């Protein structure tokens, strides 16, 4: 898992980087940093294809992929709270992160491998944007004019 080595060897990097951006009032750089991490995590998730890991001997690999992905979501939820508090709150609620574990200091420390279930709440953060179907306008057929002799 090359992603694990690159992105999760130092999980505090996102927190440090974003804290610096917040202190300099560069909120857009916080968002950019979070988006970069989320894109990398999405790529990791798509590449590792956890939905294909069905065999019992693949269970540890599946759990690792899911744990890493959920940890990134937890961290980005905490980091984004000052910018989008309601959205971050919904995400952290869905991840079953208790309200007293959503502080900046909770970004540091050991990677939490404790198994927990997702909360049984409706937590659609973003609805998929589906462009409306454009109906093809058909021109009425021209009537055939009969020739008179």
mmCIF file of N, CA and C in Angstrom:
data_model
loop_
_atom_site.group_PDB
_atom_site.id
_atom_site.type_symbol
_atom_site.label_atom_id
_atom_site.label_comp_id
_atom_site.label_asym_id
_atom_site.label_seq_id
_atom_site.Cartn_x
_atom_site.Cartn_y
_atom_site.Cartn_z
ATOM 1 N N UNK A 1 0.832 -1.179 0.000
ATOM 2 C CA UNK A 1 0.000 0.000 0.000
ATOM 3 C C UNK A 1 0.872 1.235 0.000
ATOM 4 N N UNK A 2 1.247 1.625 -1.143
ATOM 5 C CA UNK A 2 2.108 2.783 -1.306
ATOM 6 C C UNK A 2 1.449 4.055 -0.775
ATOM 7 N N UNK A 3 0.132 4.165 -0.945
ATOM 8 C CA UNK A 3 -0.591 5.337 -0.449
ATOM 9 C C UNK A 3 -0.407 5.475 1.052
ATOM 10 N N UNK A 4 -0.467 4.368 1.748
ATOM 11 C CA UNK A 4 -0.324 4.381 3.208
ATOM 12 C C UNK A 4 1.006 5.005 3.601
ATOM 13 N N UNK A 5 2.059 4.606 2.943
ATOM 14 C CA UNK A 5 3.389 5.114 3.271
ATOM 15 C C UNK A 5 3.477 6.608 2.977
ATOM 16 N N UNK A 6 2.976 7.027 1.828
ATOM 17 C CA UNK A 6 3.082 8.435 1.443
ATOM 18 C C UNK A 6 2.175 9.342 2.264
ATOM 19 N N UNK A 7 0.898 9.011 2.354
ATOM 20 C CA UNK A 7 -0.069 9.940 2.910
ATOM 21 C C UNK A 7 -0.330 9.790 4.396
ATOM 22 N N UNK A 8 -0.104 8.624 4.935
ATOM 23 C CA UNK A 8 -0.477 8.418 6.324
ATOM 24 C C UNK A 8 0.703 8.171 7.244
ATOM 25 N N UNK A 9 1.912 8.264 6.721
ATOM 26 C CA UNK A 9 3.084 8.126 7.559
ATOM 27 C C UNK A 9 3.167 9.286 8.537
ATOM 28 N N UNK A 10 2.729 10.455 8.107
ATOM 29 C CA UNK A 10 2.744 11.649 8.949
ATOM 30 C C UNK A 10 1.371 12.308 8.882
ATOM 31 N N UNK A 11 0.391 11.779 9.611
ATOM 32 C CA UNK A 11 -0.969 12.315 9.510
ATOM 33 C C UNK A 11 -1.104 13.738 10.020
ATOM 34 N N UNK A 12 -0.142 14.207 10.793
ATOM 35 C CA UNK A 12 -0.218 15.562 11.340
ATOM 36 C C UNK A 12 0.105 16.639 10.308
ATOM 37 N N UNK A 13 0.605 16.246 9.132
ATOM 38 C CA UNK A 13 1.005 17.231 8.126
ATOM 39 C C UNK A 13 -0.188 18.075 7.675
ATOM 40 N N UNK A 14 -1.335 17.453 7.414
ATOM 41 C CA UNK A 14 -2.510 18.214 6.996
ATOM 42 C C UNK A 14 -2.893 19.218 8.071
ATOM 43 N N UNK A 15 -2.904 18.786 9.319
ATOM 44 C CA UNK A 15 -3.278 19.676 10.423
ATOM 45 C C UNK A 15 -2.317 20.854 10.526
ATOM 46 N N UNK A 16 -1.025 20.589 10.457
ATOM 47 C CA UNK A 16 -0.028 21.665 10.564
ATOM 48 C C UNK A 16 -0.141 22.650 9.399
ATOM 49 N N UNK A 17 -0.281 22.106 8.214
ATOM 50 C CA UNK A 17 -0.384 22.934 7.016
ATOM 51 C C UNK A 17 -1.627 23.825 7.090
ATOM 52 N N UNK A 18 -2.755 23.223 7.455
ATOM 53 C CA UNK A 18 -4.004 23.980 7.505
ATOM 54 C C UNK A 18 -4.011 24.983 8.652
ATOM 55 N N UNK A 19 -3.408 24.630 9.777
ATOM 56 C CA UNK A 19 -3.330 25.576 10.891
ATOM 57 C C UNK A 19 -2.552 26.818 10.465
ATOM 58 N N UNK A 20 -1.472 26.621 9.743
ATOM 59 C CA UNK A 20 -0.691 27.748 9.232
ATOM 60 C C UNK A 20 -1.541 28.611 8.298
ATOM 61 N N UNK A 21 -2.305 27.977 7.428
ATOM 62 C CA UNK A 21 -3.180 28.721 6.515
ATOM 63 C C UNK A 21 -4.251 29.496 7.285
ATOM 64 N N UNK A 22 -4.835 28.865 8.304
ATOM 65 C CA UNK A 22 -5.839 29.559 9.119
ATOM 66 C C UNK A 22 -5.226 30.778 9.808
ATOM 67 N N UNK A 23 -4.051 30.604 10.371
ATOM 68 C CA UNK A 23 -3.399 31.712 11.085
ATOM 69 C C UNK A 23 -3.076 32.886 10.164
ATOM 70 N N UNK A 24 -2.853 32.587 8.897
ATOM 71 C CA UNK A 24 -2.569 33.636 7.913
ATOM 72 C C UNK A 24 -3.830 34.085 7.165
ATOM 73 N N UNK A 25 -4.995 33.623 7.635
ATOM 74 C CA UNK A 25 -6.286 33.974 7.035
ATOM 75 C C UNK A 25 -6.384 33.576 5.563
ATOM 76 N N UNK A 26 -5.692 32.519 5.205
ATOM 77 C CA UNK A 26 -5.745 31.985 3.841
ATOM 78 C C UNK A 26 -6.688 30.787 3.811
ATOM 79 N N UNK A 27 -7.964 31.067 4.018
ATOM 80 C CA UNK A 27 -8.952 29.996 4.110
ATOM 81 C C UNK A 27 -9.055 29.197 2.814
ATOM 82 N N UNK A 28 -8.856 29.864 1.697
ATOM 83 C CA UNK A 28 -8.915 29.157 0.421
ATOM 84 C C UNK A 28 -7.808 28.105 0.327
ATOM 85 N N UNK A 29 -6.667 28.350 0.969
ATOM 86 C CA UNK A 29 -5.581 27.361 0.956
ATOM 87 C C UNK A 29 -5.915 26.163 1.843
ATOM 88 N N UNK A 30 -6.699 26.393 2.894
ATOM 89 C CA UNK A 30 -7.186 25.275 3.712
ATOM 90 C C UNK A 30 -8.050 24.381 2.831
ATOM 91 N N UNK A 31 -8.981 24.994 2.123
ATOM 92 C CA UNK A 31 -9.876 24.236 1.247
ATOM 93 C C UNK A 31 -9.076 23.510 0.170
ATOM 94 N N UNK A 32 -8.113 24.186 -0.438
ATOM 95 C CA UNK A 32 -7.271 23.545 -1.460
ATOM 96 C C UNK A 32 -6.528 22.335 -0.893
ATOM 97 N N UNK A 33 -5.974 22.485 0.300
ATOM 98 C CA UNK A 33 -5.228 21.383 0.928
ATOM 99 C C UNK A 33 -6.139 20.196 1.202
ATOM 100 N N UNK A 34 -7.326 20.480 1.706
ATOM 101 C CA UNK A 34 -8.284 19.408 2.000
ATOM 102 C C UNK A 34 -8.715 18.721 0.710
ATOM 103 N N UNK A 35 -8.980 19.495 -0.317
ATOM 104 C CA UNK A 35 -9.396 18.904 -1.595
ATOM 105 C C UNK A 35 -8.297 18.013 -2.164
ATOM 106 N N UNK A 36 -7.047 18.429 -2.059
ATOM 107 C CA UNK A 36 -5.935 17.596 -2.535
ATOM 108 C C UNK A 36 -5.904 16.260 -1.797
ATOM 109 N N UNK A 37 -6.073 16.310 -0.488
ATOM 110 C CA UNK A 37 -6.063 15.079 0.308
ATOM 111 C C UNK A 37 -7.260 14.201 -0.058
ATOM 112 N N UNK A 38 -8.426 14.811 -0.236
ATOM 113 C CA UNK A 38 -9.612 14.029 -0.590
ATOM 114 C C UNK A 38 -9.489 13.413 -1.979
ATOM 115 N N UNK A 39 -8.894 14.134 -2.919
ATOM 116 C CA UNK A 39 -8.667 13.559 -4.254
ATOM 117 C C UNK A 39 -7.716 12.362 -4.163
ATOM 118 N N UNK A 40 -6.650 12.504 -3.408
ATOM 119 C CA UNK A 40 -5.695 11.396 -3.245
ATOM 120 C C UNK A 40 -6.369 10.204 -2.570
ATOM 121 N N UNK A 41 -7.206 10.479 -1.584
ATOM 122 C CA UNK A 41 -7.901 9.401 -0.879
ATOM 123 C C UNK A 41 -8.904 8.722 -1.793
ATOM 124 N N UNK A 42 -9.611 9.500 -2.589
ATOM 125 C CA UNK A 42 -10.554 8.921 -3.538
ATOM 126 C C UNK A 42 -9.823 8.042 -4.550
ATOM 127 N N UNK A 43 -8.674 8.504 -5.024
ATOM 128 C CA UNK A 43 -7.862 7.721 -5.953
ATOM 129 C C UNK A 43 -7.406 6.416 -5.292
ATOM 130 N N UNK A 44 -6.958 6.521 -4.045
ATOM 131 C CA UNK A 44 -6.558 5.343 -3.276
ATOM 132 C C UNK A 44 -7.718 4.356 -3.171
ATOM 133 N N UNK A 45 -8.896 4.859 -2.835
ATOM 134 C CA UNK A 45 -10.068 4.008 -2.649
ATOM 135 C C UNK A 45 -10.453 3.323 -3.962
ATOM 136 N N UNK A 46 -10.463 4.092 -5.045
ATOM 137 C CA UNK A 46 -10.794 3.521 -6.355
ATOM 138 C C UNK A 46 -9.753 2.495 -6.801
ATOM 139 N N UNK A 47 -8.489 2.778 -6.556
ATOM 140 C CA UNK A 47 -7.406 1.889 -6.976
ATOM 141 C C UNK A 47 -7.402 0.583 -6.192
ATOM 142 N N UNK A 48 -7.651 0.668 -4.898
ATOM 143 C CA UNK A 48 -7.610 -0.538 -4.065
ATOM 144 C C UNK A 48 -8.891 -1.357 -4.165
ATOM 145 N N UNK A 49 -9.965 -0.757 -4.655
ATOM 146 C CA UNK A 49 -11.244 -1.440 -4.902
ATOM 147 C C UNK A 49 -11.665 -2.353 -3.747
ATOM 148 N N UNK A 50 -11.967 -1.787 -2.583
ATOM 149 C CA UNK A 50 -12.315 -2.626 -1.436
ATOM 150 C C UNK A 50 -13.564 -3.476 -1.649
ATOM 151 N N UNK A 51 -14.440 -3.086 -2.541
ATOM 152 C CA UNK A 51 -15.640 -3.857 -2.818
ATOM 153 C C UNK A 51 -15.325 -5.203 -3.457
ATOM 154 N N UNK A 52 -14.092 -5.379 -3.938
ATOM 155 C CA UNK A 52 -13.685 -6.651 -4.534
ATOM 156 C C UNK A 52 -13.038 -7.591 -3.513
ATOM 157 N N UNK A 53 -12.775 -7.091 -2.323
ATOM 158 C CA UNK A 53 -12.078 -7.883 -1.301
ATOM 159 C C UNK A 53 -13.093 -8.664 -0.477
ATOM 160 N N UNK A 54 -13.491 -9.810 -1.001
ATOM 161 C CA UNK A 54 -14.556 -10.596 -0.378
ATOM 162 C C UNK A 54 -14.049 -11.830 0.355
ATOM 163 N N UNK A 55 -12.871 -12.281 0.005
ATOM 164 C CA UNK A 55 -12.340 -13.508 0.603
ATOM 165 C C UNK A 55 -11.949 -13.268 2.060
ATOM 166 N N UNK A 56 -12.121 -14.269 2.908
ATOM 167 C CA UNK A 56 -11.767 -14.120 4.326
ATOM 168 C C UNK A 56 -10.308 -13.715 4.544
ATOM 169 N N UNK A 57 -9.397 -14.189 3.703
ATOM 170 C CA UNK A 57 -7.981 -13.841 3.877
ATOM 171 C C UNK A 57 -7.697 -12.387 3.469
ATOM 172 N N UNK A 58 -8.649 -11.726 2.849
ATOM 173 C CA UNK A 58 -8.491 -10.323 2.460
ATOM 174 C C UNK A 58 -9.118 -9.367 3.481
ATOM 175 N N UNK A 59 -9.637 -9.908 4.548
ATOM 176 C CA UNK A 59 -10.353 -9.097 5.549
ATOM 177 C C UNK A 59 -9.469 -8.009 6.165
ATOM 178 N N UNK A 60 -8.232 -8.344 6.497
ATOM 179 C CA UNK A 60 -7.333 -7.340 7.081
ATOM 180 C C UNK A 60 -7.063 -6.206 6.096
ATOM 181 N N UNK A 61 -6.858 -6.552 4.847
ATOM 182 C CA UNK A 61 -6.617 -5.533 3.825
ATOM 183 C C UNK A 61 -7.852 -4.642 3.675
ATOM 184 N N UNK A 62 -9.028 -5.251 3.637
ATOM 185 C CA UNK A 62 -10.274 -4.494 3.542
ATOM 186 C C UNK A 62 -10.427 -3.542 4.723
ATOM 187 N N UNK A 63 -10.204 -4.055 5.924
ATOM 188 C CA UNK A 63 -10.329 -3.222 7.124
ATOM 189 C C UNK A 63 -9.333 -2.065 7.121
ATOM 190 N N UNK A 64 -8.132 -2.310 6.631
ATOM 191 C CA UNK A 64 -7.119 -1.250 6.567
ATOM 192 C C UNK A 64 -7.537 -0.155 5.593
ATOM 193 N N UNK A 65 -8.014 -0.550 4.431
ATOM 194 C CA UNK A 65 -8.460 0.426 3.427
ATOM 195 C C UNK A 65 -9.598 1.275 3.977
ATOM 196 N N UNK A 66 -10.574 0.614 4.584
ATOM 197 C CA UNK A 66 -11.716 1.353 5.132
ATOM 198 C C UNK A 66 -11.295 2.248 6.291
ATOM 199 N N UNK A 67 -10.420 1.755 7.151
ATOM 200 C CA UNK A 67 -9.965 2.550 8.298
ATOM 201 C C UNK A 67 -9.193 3.785 7.842
ATOM 202 N N UNK A 68 -8.308 3.614 6.865
ATOM 203 C CA UNK A 68 -7.545 4.761 6.352
ATOM 204 C C UNK A 68 -8.467 5.801 5.715
ATOM 205 N N UNK A 69 -9.417 5.322 4.944
ATOM 206 C CA UNK A 69 -10.352 6.234 4.286
ATOM 207 C C UNK A 69 -11.189 6.993 5.306
ATOM 208 N N UNK A 70 -11.715 6.282 6.297
ATOM 209 C CA UNK A 70 -12.532 6.933 7.327
ATOM 210 C C UNK A 70 -11.704 7.902 8.170
ATOM 211 N N UNK A 71 -10.444 7.575 8.398
ATOM 212 C CA UNK A 71 -9.573 8.471 9.168
ATOM 213 C C UNK A 71 -9.330 9.775 8.409
ATOM 214 N N UNK A 72 -9.121 9.680 7.112
ATOM 215 C CA UNK A 72 -8.947 10.896 6.313
ATOM 216 C C UNK A 72 -10.225 11.731 6.357
ATOM 217 N N UNK A 73 -11.368 11.088 6.249
ATOM 218 C CA UNK A 73 -12.634 11.825 6.326
ATOM 219 C C UNK A 73 -12.803 12.485 7.690
ATOM 220 N N UNK A 74 -12.431 11.781 8.749
ATOM 221 C CA UNK A 74 -12.519 12.352 10.101
ATOM 222 C C UNK A 74 -11.632 13.588 10.210
ATOM 223 N N UNK A 75 -10.389 13.459 9.763
ATOM 224 C CA UNK A 75 -9.460 14.583 9.850
ATOM 225 C C UNK A 75 -9.928 15.773 9.011
ATOM 226 N N UNK A 76 -10.374 15.515 7.801
ATOM 227 C CA UNK A 76 -10.820 16.630 6.965
ATOM 228 C C UNK A 76 -12.091 17.256 7.527
ATOM 229 N N UNK A 77 -12.934 16.459 8.155
ATOM 230 C CA UNK A 77 -14.123 17.009 8.803
ATOM 231 C C UNK A 77 -13.762 17.962 9.928
ATOM 232 N N UNK A 78 -12.783 17.594 10.727
ATOM 233 C CA UNK A 78 -12.332 18.461 11.826
ATOM 234 C C UNK A 78 -11.687 19.728 11.270
ATOM 235 N N UNK A 79 -10.828 19.574 10.280
ATOM 236 C CA UNK A 79 -10.119 20.719 9.698
ATOM 237 C C UNK A 79 -11.098 21.721 9.074
ATOM 238 N N UNK A 80 -12.162 21.239 8.475
ATOM 239 C CA UNK A 80 -13.087 22.121 7.762
ATOM 240 C C UNK A 80 -14.168 22.744 8.645
ATOM 241 N N UNK A 81 -14.231 22.380 9.923
ATOM 242 C CA UNK A 81 -15.282 22.906 10.801
ATOM 243 C C UNK A 81 -15.385 24.435 10.824
ATOM 244 N N UNK A 82 -14.274 25.183 10.870
ATOM 245 C CA UNK A 82 -14.413 26.644 10.892
ATOM 246 C C UNK A 82 -15.007 27.228 9.602
ATOM 247 N N UNK A 83 -14.888 26.518 8.505
ATOM 248 C CA UNK A 83 -15.358 27.035 7.216
ATOM 249 C C UNK A 83 -16.776 26.563 6.916
ATOM 250 N N UNK A 84 -17.033 25.284 7.113
ATOM 251 C CA UNK A 84 -18.368 24.719 6.853
ATOM 252 C C UNK A 84 -18.800 23.893 8.068
ATOM 253 N N UNK A 85 -19.195 24.560 9.147
ATOM 254 C CA UNK A 85 -19.482 23.841 10.392
ATOM 255 C C UNK A 85 -20.630 22.839 10.293
ATOM 256 N N UNK A 86 -21.708 23.175 9.609
ATOM 257 C CA UNK A 86 -22.835 22.242 9.531
ATOM 258 C C UNK A 86 -22.489 21.015 8.702
ATOM 259 N N UNK A 87 -21.854 21.227 7.582
ATOM 260 C CA UNK A 87 -21.455 20.118 6.716
ATOM 261 C C UNK A 87 -20.451 19.214 7.434
ATOM 262 N N UNK A 88 -19.475 19.819 8.088
ATOM 263 C CA UNK A 88 -18.485 19.044 8.843
ATOM 264 C C UNK A 88 -19.156 18.280 9.974
ATOM 265 N N UNK A 89 -20.108 18.927 10.632
ATOM 266 C CA UNK A 89 -20.837 18.269 11.715
ATOM 267 C C UNK A 89 -21.594 17.046 11.233
ATOM 268 N N UNK A 90 -22.248 17.159 10.076
ATOM 269 C CA UNK A 90 -22.969 16.010 9.515
ATOM 270 C C UNK A 90 -22.012 14.862 9.220
ATOM 271 N N UNK A 91 -20.860 15.197 8.632
ATOM 272 C CA UNK A 91 -19.861 14.175 8.318
ATOM 273 C C UNK A 91 -19.370 13.495 9.588
ATOM 274 N N UNK A 92 -18.999 14.276 10.583
ATOM 275 C CA UNK A 92 -18.467 13.713 11.830
ATOM 276 C C UNK A 92 -19.535 12.936 12.589
ATOM 277 N N UNK A 93 -20.786 13.387 12.520
ATOM 278 C CA UNK A 93 -21.887 12.623 13.121
ATOM 279 C C UNK A 93 -22.007 11.261 12.446
ATOM 280 N N UNK A 94 -21.969 11.242 11.115
ATOM 281 C CA UNK A 94 -22.082 9.986 10.364
ATOM 282 C C UNK A 94 -20.935 9.042 10.700
ATOM 283 N N UNK A 95 -19.748 9.605 10.922
ATOM 284 C CA UNK A 95 -18.578 8.788 11.266
ATOM 285 C C UNK A 95 -18.565 8.383 12.740
ATOM 286 N N UNK A 96 -19.588 8.784 13.483
ATOM 287 C CA UNK A 96 -19.708 8.474 14.922
ATOM 288 C C UNK A 96 -18.560 9.064 15.737
ATOM 289 N N UNK A 97 -18.112 10.247 15.358
ATOM 290 C CA UNK A 97 -17.080 10.948 16.122
ATOM 291 C C UNK A 97 -17.803 11.747 17.198
ATOM 292 N N UNK A 98 -17.516 11.451 18.450
ATOM 293 C CA UNK A 98 -18.219 12.138 19.532
ATOM 294 C C UNK A 98 -17.905 13.629 19.508
ATOM 295 N N UNK A 99 -18.829 14.402 20.008
ATOM 296 C CA UNK A 99 -18.702 15.867 19.957
ATOM 297 C C UNK A 99 -17.486 16.380 20.722
ATOM 298 N N UNK A 100 -17.045 15.673 21.748
ATOM 299 C CA UNK A 100 -15.869 16.131 22.501
ATOM 300 C C UNK A 100 -14.550 15.638 21.895
ATOM 301 N N UNK A 101 -14.608 14.961 20.726
ATOM 302 C CA UNK A 101 -13.394 14.500 20.029
ATOM 303 C C UNK A 101 -13.256 15.170 18.660
ATOM 304 N N UNK A 102 -13.748 16.396 18.553
ATOM 305 C CA UNK A 102 -13.732 17.115 17.280
ATOM 306 C C UNK A 102 -12.867 18.367 17.338
ATOM 307 N N UNK A 103 -11.958 18.403 18.259
ATOM 308 C CA UNK A 103 -11.105 19.571 18.432
ATOM 309 C C UNK A 103 -9.809 19.398 17.644
ATOM 310 N N UNK A 104 -9.113 20.502 17.467
ATOM 311 C CA UNK A 104 -7.865 20.468 16.701
ATOM 312 C C UNK A 104 -6.871 19.487 17.306
ATOM 313 N N UNK A 105 -6.821 19.429 18.619
ATOM 314 C CA UNK A 105 -5.873 18.516 19.274
ATOM 315 C C UNK A 105 -6.186 17.053 18.958
ATOM 316 N N UNK A 106 -7.407 16.770 18.548
ATOM 317 C CA UNK A 106 -7.790 15.398 18.204
ATOM 318 C C UNK A 106 -7.255 14.968 16.841
ATOM 319 N N UNK A 107 -6.646 15.887 16.117
ATOM 320 C CA UNK A 107 -6.012 15.534 14.846
ATOM 321 C C UNK A 107 -4.660 14.875 15.067
ATOM 322 N N UNK A 108 -4.062 15.125 16.217
ATOM 323 C CA UNK A 108 -2.735 14.591 16.528
ATOM 324 C C UNK A 108 -2.879 13.300 17.326
ATOM 325 N N UNK A 109 -1.823 12.572 17.356
ATOM 326 C CA UNK A 109 -1.842 11.337 18.131
ATOM 327 C C UNK A 109 -1.877 10.121 17.239
ATOM 328 N N UNK A 110 -2.155 9.011 17.858
ATOM 329 C CA UNK A 110 -2.137 7.737 17.153
ATOM 330 C C UNK A 110 -3.344 7.584 16.239
ATOM 331 N N UNK A 111 -3.114 6.870 15.167
ATOM 332 C CA UNK A 111 -4.176 6.507 14.246
ATOM 333 C C UNK A 111 -5.164 5.612 14.980
ATOM 334 N N UNK A 112 -6.419 5.969 14.954
ATOM 335 C CA UNK A 112 -7.450 5.235 15.685
ATOM 336 C C UNK A 112 -7.927 4.036 14.872
ATOM 337 N N UNK A 113 -7.559 2.837 15.305
ATOM 338 C CA UNK A 113 -7.968 1.611 14.602
ATOM 339 C C UNK A 113 -9.185 0.976 15.254
ATOM 340 N N UNK A 114 -9.778 1.670 16.211
ATOM 341 C CA UNK A 114 -10.956 1.141 16.892
ATOM 342 C C UNK A 114 -12.111 1.021 15.889
ATOM 343 N N UNK A 115 -12.717 -0.163 15.864
ATOM 344 C CA UNK A 115 -13.834 -0.362 14.950
ATOM 345 C C UNK A 115 -15.071 0.324 15.501
ATOM 346 N N UNK A 116 -15.747 1.032 14.626
ATOM 347 C CA UNK A 116 -17.026 1.616 15.001
ATOM 348 C C UNK A 116 -17.897 1.658 13.761
ATOM 349 N N UNK A 117 -19.167 1.614 13.990
ATOM 350 C CA UNK A 117 -20.116 1.630 12.879
ATOM 351 C C UNK A 117 -20.452 3.056 12.494
ATOM 352 N N UNK A 118 -20.861 3.204 11.261
ATOM 353 C CA UNK A 118 -21.369 4.495 10.835
ATOM 354 C C UNK A 118 -22.705 4.719 11.527
ATOM 355 N N UNK A 119 -22.991 5.957 11.850
ATOM 356 C CA UNK A 119 -24.244 6.290 12.523
ATOM 357 C C UNK A 119 -25.421 6.029 11.587
ATOM 358 N N UNK A 120 -26.533 5.688 12.188
ATOM 359 C CA UNK A 120 -27.751 5.386 11.431
ATOM 360 C C UNK A 120 -28.531 6.663 11.142
ATOM 361 N N UNK A 121 -27.856 7.652 10.601
ATOM 362 C CA UNK A 121 -28.526 8.908 10.275
ATOM 363 C C UNK A 121 -28.392 9.174 8.790
ATOM 364 N N UNK A 122 -29.342 9.929 8.274
ATOM 365 C CA UNK A 122 -29.263 10.329 6.872
ATOM 366 C C UNK A 122 -28.202 11.407 6.769
ATOM 367 N N UNK A 123 -27.153 11.138 6.055
ATOM 368 C CA UNK A 123 -26.051 12.098 5.982
ATOM 369 C C UNK A 123 -25.567 12.287 4.551
ATOM 370 N N UNK A 124 -26.483 12.639 3.682
ATOM 371 C CA UNK A 124 -26.072 12.950 2.320
ATOM 372 C C UNK A 124 -25.460 14.339 2.365
ATOM 373 N N UNK A 125 -24.165 14.406 2.174
ATOM 374 C CA UNK A 125 -23.474 15.686 2.263
ATOM 375 C C UNK A 125 -23.659 16.508 0.996
ATOM 376 N N UNK A 126 -23.568 15.843 -0.129
ATOM 377 C CA UNK A 126 -23.754 16.510 -1.414
ATOM 378 C C UNK A 126 -24.601 15.609 -2.293
ATOM 379 N N UNK A 127 -25.620 16.152 -2.857
ATOM 380 C CA UNK A 127 -26.427 15.396 -3.807
ATOM 381 C C UNK A 127 -25.686 15.366 -5.135
ATOM 382 N N UNK A 128 -25.793 14.253 -5.797
ATOM 383 C CA UNK A 128 -25.172 14.126 -7.114
ATOM 384 C C UNK A 128 -25.889 15.065 -8.081
ATOM 385 N N UNK A 129 -25.114 15.790 -8.819
ATOM 386 C CA UNK A 129 -25.693 16.708 -9.796
ATOM 387 C C UNK A 129 -25.857 15.948 -11.101
ATOM 388 N N UNK A 130 -27.102 15.784 -11.479
ATOM 389 C CA UNK A 130 -27.409 15.088 -12.716
ATOM 390 C C UNK A 130 -28.075 16.101 -13.636
ATOM 391 N N UNK A 131 -27.456 16.364 -14.769
ATOM 392 C CA UNK A 131 -28.065 17.336 -15.675
ATOM 393 C C UNK A 131 -29.419 16.826 -16.159
ATOM 394 N N UNK A 132 -30.378 17.727 -16.284
ATOM 395 C CA UNK A 132 -31.698 17.288 -16.746
ATOM 396 C C UNK A 132 -31.615 16.776 -18.179
ATOM 397 N N UNK A 133 -32.464 15.814 -18.453
ATOM 398 C CA UNK A 133 -32.494 15.281 -19.811
ATOM 399 C C UNK A 133 -33.157 16.306 -20.719
ATOM 400 N N UNK A 134 -32.496 16.558 -21.787
ATOM 401 C CA UNK A 134 -33.043 17.494 -22.764
ATOM 402 C C UNK A 134 -33.782 16.674 -23.801
ATOM 403 N N UNK A 135 -35.072 16.954 -23.886
ATOM 404 C CA UNK A 135 -35.859 16.215 -24.863
ATOM 405 C C UNK A 135 -35.601 16.779 -26.248
ATOM 406 N N UNK A 136 -35.474 15.872 -27.146
ATOM 407 C CA UNK A 136 -35.229 16.280 -28.524
ATOM 408 C C UNK A 136 -36.538 16.782 -29.113
ATOM 409 N N UNK A 137 -36.492 17.964 -29.640
ATOM 410 C CA UNK A 137 -37.683 18.538 -30.263
ATOM 411 C C UNK A 137 -37.746 18.037 -31.692
ATOM 412 N N UNK A 138 -38.854 17.387 -31.988
ATOM 413 C CA UNK A 138 -39.017 16.852 -33.335
ATOM 414 C C UNK A 138 -39.874 17.816 -34.146
ATOM 415 N N UNK A 139 -39.391 18.102 -35.306
ATOM 416 C CA UNK A 139 -40.143 18.958 -36.220
ATOM 417 C C UNK A 139 -41.293 18.138 -36.790
ATOM 418 N N UNK A 140 -42.452 18.739 -36.850
ATOM 419 C CA UNK A 140 -43.564 17.991 -37.462
ATOM 420 C C UNK A 140 -43.248 17.700 -38.927
ATOM 421 N N UNK A 141 -43.647 16.531 -39.328
ATOM 422 C CA UNK A 141 -43.396 16.147 -40.716
ATOM 423 C C UNK A 141 -44.286 16.982 -41.634
ATOM 424 N N UNK A 142 -43.674 17.397 -42.698
ATOM 425 C CA UNK A 142 -44.437 18.176 -43.685
ATOM 426 C C UNK A 142 -45.397 17.247 -44.407
ATOM 427 N N UNK A 143 -46.570 17.765 -44.636
ATOM 428 C CA UNK A 143 -47.559 16.963 -45.362
ATOM 429 C C UNK A 143 -47.153 16.884 -46.820
ATOM 430 N N UNK A 144 -47.362 15.732 -47.353
ATOM 431 C CA UNK A 144 -47.066 15.559 -48.774
ATOM 432 C C UNK A 144 -48.202 16.180 -49.580
ATOM 433 N N UNK A 145 -47.802 16.940 -50.527
ATOM 434 C CA UNK A 145 -48.785 17.574 -51.406
ATOM 435 C C UNK A 145 -48.926 16.713 -52.650
ATOM 436 N N UNK A 146 -50.161 16.336 -52.931
ATOM 437 C CA UNK A 146 -50.398 15.522 -54.120
ATOM 438 C C UNK A 146 -50.450 16.429 -55.336
ATOM 439 N N UNK A 147 -49.804 15.966 -56.360
ATOM 440 C CA UNK A 147 -49.818 16.720 -57.612
ATOM 441 C C UNK A 147 -51.121 16.436 -58.345
ATOM 442 N N UNK A 148 -51.716 17.476 -58.836
ATOM 443 C CA UNK A 148 -52.933 17.310 -59.631
ATOM 444 C C UNK A 148 -52.574 17.391 -61.105
ATOM 445 N N UNK A 149 -53.124 16.530 -61.860
ATOM 446 C CA UNK A 149 -52.876 16.542 -63.305
ATOM 447 C C UNK A 149 -53.905 17.322 -64.024
#
